[in-house]
CSV table of C-alpha atoms in Angstrom, one decimal:
chain,number,residue,atom,x,y,z
A,1,MET,CA,138.8,156.2,-19.2
A,2,SER,CA,138.2,158.7,-21.9
A,3,ALA,CA,134.6,159.6,-22.8
A,4,HIS,CA,133.2,159.6,-26.3
A,5,HIS,CA,131.8,163.1,-27.2
A,6,TYR,CA,129.1,163.4,-29.8
A,7,ARG,CA,126.5,165.9,-30.9
A,8,VAL,CA,122.9,164.6,-31.0
A,9,ASP,CA,120.3,166.5,-33.0
A,10,VAL,CA,116.8,166.4,-31.6
A,11,ARG,CA,113.5,167.4,-33.2
A,12,SER,CA,109.9,166.9,-32.2
A,13,ASP,CA,107.9,164.3,-34.1
A,14,GLY,CA,104.5,164.7,-32.4
A,15,PRO,CA,103.3,164.9,-28.9
A,16,ASN,CA,105.8,163.3,-26.4
A,17,HIS,CA,107.8,161.9,-29.3
A,18,TYR,CA,111.2,163.0,-30.3
A,19,LEU,CA,113.6,161.9,-33.0
A,20,LEU,CA,117.3,161.7,-32.3
A,21,ARG,CA,120.1,161.7,-34.9
A,22,VAL,CA,123.9,161.5,-34.6
A,23,PRO,CA,125.3,162.7,-37.9
A,24,GLU,CA,128.9,162.0,-36.9
A,25,LEU,CA,128.2,158.3,-36.7
A,26,ASP,CA,126.5,157.9,-40.0
A,27,GLY,CA,128.2,155.1,-41.9
A,28,THR,CA,129.5,153.5,-38.7
A,29,ASP,CA,129.4,149.7,-38.9
A,30,CYS,CA,127.5,150.0,-42.2
A,31,ILE,CA,124.7,152.0,-40.6
A,32,ALA,CA,123.6,154.6,-43.2
A,33,GLU,CA,122.0,156.9,-40.7
A,34,VAL,CA,122.1,156.7,-36.9
A,35,VAL,CA,118.7,157.6,-35.5
A,36,GLY,CA,116.7,156.9,-32.4
A,37,GLN,CA,113.6,158.1,-30.5
A,38,CYS,CA,112.6,159.4,-27.1
A,39,GLU,CA,109.2,159.4,-25.5
A,40,ASN,CA,110.0,161.6,-22.5
A,41,LEU,CA,112.1,164.7,-22.3
A,42,ASP,CA,113.2,163.7,-18.8
A,43,ASP,CA,115.0,160.7,-20.4
A,44,LEU,CA,116.3,162.6,-23.4
A,45,GLU,CA,120.0,162.7,-22.4
A,46,TYR,CA,120.0,159.1,-21.3
A,47,ASP,CA,118.3,158.0,-24.5
A,48,ALA,CA,120.9,159.9,-26.6
A,49,GLU,CA,123.8,158.4,-24.7
A,50,SER,CA,122.3,154.9,-25.1
A,51,LEU,CA,121.9,155.5,-28.8
A,52,VAL,CA,125.6,156.4,-29.2
A,53,ALA,CA,126.7,153.6,-26.9
A,54,VAL,CA,124.8,150.9,-28.9
A,55,VAL,CA,126.5,152.0,-32.1
A,56,LEU,CA,130.0,152.2,-30.6
A,57,ASP,CA,129.4,149.0,-28.5
A,58,VAL,CA,130.4,150.7,-25.3
A,59,SER,CA,128.8,151.5,-21.9
A,60,PRO,CA,126.5,154.6,-21.8
A,61,ASP,CA,128.7,155.8,-18.9
A,62,GLU,CA,131.5,156.2,-21.4
A,63,VAL,CA,129.5,158.6,-23.6
A,64,GLU,CA,128.9,162.3,-23.4
A,65,VAL,CA,126.4,164.0,-25.6
A,66,GLU,CA,125.7,167.6,-26.6
A,67,ILE,CA,122.0,168.1,-27.3
A,68,HIS,CA,121.1,170.4,-30.2
A,69,TRP,CA,117.4,171.1,-31.1
A,70,ASP,CA,116.7,170.9,-34.8
A,71,THR,CA,114.2,173.7,-35.6
A,72,SER,CA,114.3,173.2,-39.4
A,73,PHE,CA,111.0,171.4,-39.2
A,74,ARG,CA,109.3,173.9,-36.9
A,75,ALA,CA,106.8,174.9,-39.7
A,76,VAL,CA,105.6,171.3,-39.9
A,77,GLU,CA,105.5,171.1,-36.1
A,78,VAL,CA,103.2,174.1,-35.9
A,79,CYS,CA,100.9,172.7,-38.5
A,80,ARG,CA,100.8,169.4,-36.7
A,81,ASP,CA,100.1,171.2,-33.4
A,82,ARG,CA,97.2,173.0,-35.1
A,83,VAL,CA,95.6,169.7,-35.9
A,84,GLU,CA,96.2,168.5,-32.3
A,85,ARG,CA,94.6,171.7,-31.1
A,86,THR,CA,91.4,170.9,-33.1
A,87,ALA,CA,91.1,167.7,-31.0
A,88,GLU,CA,91.1,169.9,-27.8
A,89,ILE,CA,88.5,172.2,-29.3
A,90,ARG,CA,86.3,169.2,-30.2
A,91,SER,CA,86.6,168.0,-26.6
A,92,GLN,CA,85.5,171.4,-25.4
A,93,MET,CA,82.5,171.3,-27.7
A,94,VAL,CA,81.6,167.9,-26.3
A,95,ASP,CA,81.8,169.2,-22.7
A,96,ILE,CA,79.6,172.2,-23.5
A,97,TRP,CA,77.1,170.0,-25.3
A,98,ASN,CA,76.9,167.5,-22.5
A,99,GLU,CA,76.3,170.3,-19.9
A,100,TYR,CA,73.6,171.7,-22.1
A,101,ILE,CA,71.9,168.3,-22.5
A,102,ASP,CA,72.1,167.7,-18.8
A,103,ARG,CA,69.9,170.8,-18.2
A,104,VAL,CA,67.1,169.0,-20.4
A,105,PRO,CA,66.7,172.0,-22.7
A,106,ARG,CA,63.9,170.4,-24.8
A,107,ARG,CA,60.7,168.7,-23.7
A,108,PHE,CA,58.0,166.8,-25.4
A,109,ALA,CA,54.4,168.1,-25.0
A,110,VAL,CA,51.0,166.7,-26.0
A,111,ILE,CA,48.4,169.4,-27.0
A,112,PRO,CA,44.9,169.0,-28.3
A,113,ALA,CA,44.6,169.3,-32.1
A,114,GLU,CA,41.7,171.0,-34.0
A,115,ALA,CA,40.0,167.7,-34.8
A,116,PRO,CA,38.1,165.9,-32.1
A,117,ASN,CA,39.9,163.2,-30.1
A,118,THR,CA,43.3,164.0,-31.7
A,119,TRP,CA,46.4,165.5,-30.2
A,120,THR,CA,49.6,166.9,-31.5
A,121,LEU,CA,53.0,165.8,-30.2
A,122,VAL,CA,55.4,168.8,-30.1
A,123,LEU,CA,59.0,169.3,-29.0
A,124,ARG,CA,59.6,172.6,-27.2
A,125,THR,CA,62.9,174.3,-26.8
A,126,LEU,CA,63.3,175.7,-23.3
A,127,GLU,CA,66.9,176.8,-23.7
A,128,PRO,CA,68.6,177.6,-27.1
A,129,MET,CA,71.9,176.0,-28.1
A,130,PRO,CA,74.9,177.7,-26.5
A,131,THR,CA,76.5,180.3,-28.7
A,132,ARG,CA,79.9,179.2,-27.7
A,133,LEU,CA,79.5,176.0,-29.7
A,134,SER,CA,79.4,178.1,-32.9
A,135,THR,CA,82.4,180.0,-31.8
A,136,LEU,CA,84.4,176.9,-31.1
A,137,PHE,CA,83.3,175.3,-34.4
A,138,GLY,CA,84.7,178.4,-36.2
A,139,GLU,CA,88.0,178.0,-34.3
A,140,TRP,CA,88.1,174.3,-35.3
A,141,LEU,CA,87.7,175.2,-38.9
A,142,TYR,CA,90.3,178.0,-38.7
A,143,GLU,CA,93.0,175.7,-37.3
A,144,LEU,CA,92.5,173.1,-40.0
A,145,ARG,CA,92.5,175.6,-42.8
A,146,ALA,CA,95.6,177.4,-41.4
A,147,ALA,CA,97.4,174.0,-41.1
A,148,LEU,CA,96.8,173.4,-44.9
A,149,ASP,CA,98.1,176.9,-45.8
A,150,GLY,CA,101.1,176.4,-43.5
A,151,ILE,CA,102.0,173.1,-45.1
A,152,LEU,CA,101.8,174.7,-48.6
A,153,TYR,CA,104.1,177.5,-47.5
A,154,HIS,CA,106.6,174.9,-46.1
A,155,LEU,CA,106.5,173.1,-49.4
A,156,ALA,CA,107.1,176.3,-51.3
A,157,VAL,CA,110.2,177.0,-49.1
A,158,GLN,CA,111.5,173.5,-49.6
A,159,ASP,CA,111.0,173.5,-53.3
A,160,SER,CA,112.3,177.0,-54.1
A,161,GLY,CA,115.1,177.0,-51.6
A,162,GLN,CA,114.1,180.5,-50.6
A,163,ASN,CA,112.5,181.8,-47.4
A,164,PRO,CA,110.3,183.7,-48.0
A,165,PRO,CA,109.5,181.9,-51.3
A,166,PRO,CA,108.6,183.7,-54.6
A,167,ALA,CA,105.1,185.2,-54.7
A,168,GLU,CA,104.7,184.4,-51.0
A,169,ARG,CA,101.7,186.8,-50.6
A,170,SER,CA,99.6,184.7,-53.0
A,171,LEU,CA,100.4,181.4,-51.4
A,172,MET,CA,97.4,179.4,-50.0
A,173,PHE,CA,96.5,175.8,-50.2
A,174,PRO,CA,94.4,175.5,-53.4
A,175,ILE,CA,90.9,174.0,-53.3
A,176,PHE,CA,89.1,174.1,-56.7
A,177,LEU,CA,85.9,172.7,-58.2
A,178,ASP,CA,86.9,173.6,-61.7
A,179,PRO,CA,90.0,171.8,-63.2
A,180,ALA,CA,90.4,174.5,-65.8
A,181,ARG,CA,90.8,177.1,-63.1
A,182,PHE,CA,93.4,175.0,-61.3
A,183,ASP,CA,95.3,174.5,-64.6
A,184,ASP,CA,95.2,178.1,-65.5
A,185,GLN,CA,98.6,179.7,-66.0
A,186,ASN,CA,97.7,182.6,-63.7
A,187,HIS,CA,97.1,180.1,-60.9
A,188,ARG,CA,100.3,178.2,-61.7
A,189,GLY,CA,102.1,181.6,-61.5
A,190,ARG,CA,100.7,182.2,-58.0
A,191,LEU,CA,102.2,178.9,-57.0
A,192,GLN,CA,105.4,179.4,-58.9
A,193,ALA,CA,107.4,178.5,-55.8
A,194,VAL,CA,106.3,174.9,-55.7
A,195,SER,CA,107.8,172.3,-58.0
A,196,ASP,CA,105.8,170.6,-60.8
A,197,THR,CA,105.8,167.4,-58.7
A,198,THR,CA,104.2,169.3,-55.8
A,199,PHE,CA,101.7,171.0,-58.1
A,200,ASP,CA,100.7,167.7,-59.5
A,201,LEU,CA,100.1,166.3,-56.0
A,202,LEU,CA,98.0,169.3,-55.1
A,203,ARG,CA,95.9,168.7,-58.3
A,204,HIS,CA,95.4,165.0,-57.3
A,205,VAL,CA,93.6,165.9,-54.1
A,206,GLN,CA,91.3,168.5,-55.6
A,207,PRO,CA,87.5,168.2,-55.1
A,208,PHE,CA,87.0,168.1,-58.9
A,209,ASN,CA,88.6,164.6,-58.8
A,210,ALA,CA,86.3,163.3,-56.1
A,211,GLN,CA,83.7,160.6,-57.0
A,212,PRO,CA,80.8,160.7,-57.3
A,213,ASP,CA,81.2,164.5,-56.9
A,214,HIS,CA,82.9,167.2,-54.9
A,215,LEU,CA,80.5,166.6,-51.9
A,216,SER,CA,82.6,163.5,-51.1
A,217,ASN,CA,85.8,165.5,-50.8
A,218,VAL,CA,86.8,166.7,-47.3
A,219,LEU,CA,88.8,169.6,-48.6
A,220,TRP,CA,85.7,171.1,-50.3
A,221,TRP,CA,83.7,170.9,-47.0
A,222,LEU,CA,86.5,172.5,-45.1
A,223,GLU,CA,86.8,175.3,-47.6
A,224,GLU,CA,83.1,175.9,-47.8
A,225,LEU,CA,82.4,175.8,-44.1
A,226,ALA,CA,85.5,178.0,-43.2
A,227,ARG,CA,84.5,180.6,-45.8
A,228,ILE,CA,81.0,180.8,-44.5
A,229,ASP,CA,82.2,181.1,-40.9
A,230,ARG,CA,84.7,183.9,-41.8
A,231,HIS,CA,82.3,186.1,-43.9
A,232,ARG,CA,78.9,185.6,-42.4
A,233,TYR,CA,77.5,185.1,-38.8
A,234,GLY,CA,79.2,181.9,-38.0
A,235,HIS,CA,77.4,178.5,-38.1
A,236,ALA,CA,74.2,177.9,-36.3
A,237,LEU,CA,74.5,174.4,-34.8
A,238,ALA,CA,71.4,172.3,-33.9
A,239,PRO,CA,70.7,168.8,-32.7
A,240,GLN,CA,69.3,166.3,-35.2
A,241,ILE,CA,66.7,163.6,-34.5
A,242,ASN,CA,67.6,160.5,-36.5
A,243,ARG,CA,64.9,158.2,-35.3
A,244,VAL,CA,61.8,158.6,-33.1
A,245,ARG,CA,59.6,155.8,-31.7
A,246,VAL,CA,56.4,156.9,-30.0
A,247,GLY,CA,54.1,154.5,-28.0
A,248,ILE,CA,51.4,154.7,-25.4
A,249,ARG,CA,50.6,152.5,-22.4
A,250,PRO,CA,47.1,152.3,-20.8
A,251,PRO,CA,45.6,153.9,-18.9
A,252,LEU,CA,46.2,157.0,-21.0
A,253,ILE,CA,45.4,160.3,-19.4
A,254,MET,CA,45.8,163.4,-21.7
A,255,ALA,CA,46.6,166.8,-20.3
A,256,ARG,CA,47.8,169.9,-21.9
A,257,ASP,CA,51.7,170.3,-21.8
A,258,PHE,CA,52.2,166.9,-20.2
A,259,MET,CA,55.9,166.3,-19.6
A,260,PRO,CA,56.5,162.7,-18.3
A,261,GLU,CA,59.8,161.3,-17.2
A,262,PRO,CA,61.6,159.0,-19.8
A,263,PHE,CA,61.3,155.2,-19.6
A,264,GLN,CA,65.0,155.0,-20.5
A,265,PRO,CA,67.9,157.3,-21.7
A,266,VAL,CA,67.4,158.7,-25.1
A,267,PRO,CA,70.4,158.5,-27.5
A,268,VAL,CA,71.4,162.0,-28.6
A,269,ASP,CA,73.6,162.7,-31.6
A,270,GLY,CA,76.1,165.5,-32.1
A,271,PRO,CA,78.5,165.1,-30.2
A,272,SER,CA,77.1,161.7,-29.4
A,273,ARG,CA,76.1,160.8,-25.9
A,274,THR,CA,73.3,158.9,-24.2
A,275,CYS,CA,71.5,161.5,-22.2
A,276,PRO,CA,68.3,161.6,-20.1
A,277,CYS,CA,65.7,163.6,-22.0
A,278,SER,CA,62.0,163.8,-21.4
A,279,SER,CA,59.8,161.9,-23.8
A,280,SER,CA,56.3,160.6,-24.1
């Protein structure tokens, strides 16, 4: 029994997801394009053989495949991986934050005020926020900004048919507040490698189109925060108290720097977690 030999092109399409294509079979049985998918590299060859077998209506045992990795979309895969990396960084930030909160770095204290029979409730920081949180936040911003620039470079290569594309050193994902600056001929010249269609799409997502203003545009925030992180000291992160409820239960005994145990866990925001913190 002779085997059916076919080449199968494979490319990554996200974590643990691969697209299979058999160009030689395009048009078979009115199928315009023979494509399939694989979720596990251990099953790659079997899935490829099964794809061919279904189209030919034969047993997978009668099929032999030659796997070829398609790297033409590697630029997009790198950009996608950068975004996936930001999820890992965010998880690291959550872990560091939770460890920090577990050490109860802040305590409420009640101290006598200047007026008679009055007291002041203060929140004292016993341990500052970990510096590593600022570093990781900077990395998070960098990966997202780099992914945008990488996608623009890929579009420039696709549109111009050249690699490197024309004016490659001036290529970066544009983020503008002023439509006149975006439409300026000098700016269009810096993006000469992209088609008019791509240029119009880039214009459509600009902060100056956002409603009610640029502050509602995620690209503006990314550009602003990434710029500050690159050219200054990095961002100082701090917890934020959204709501506080203070009450007393008799008998009330006042003492300087009194630090009671909490009645219940206090919700803490940023990254969010319900953590035990001392309150009064």
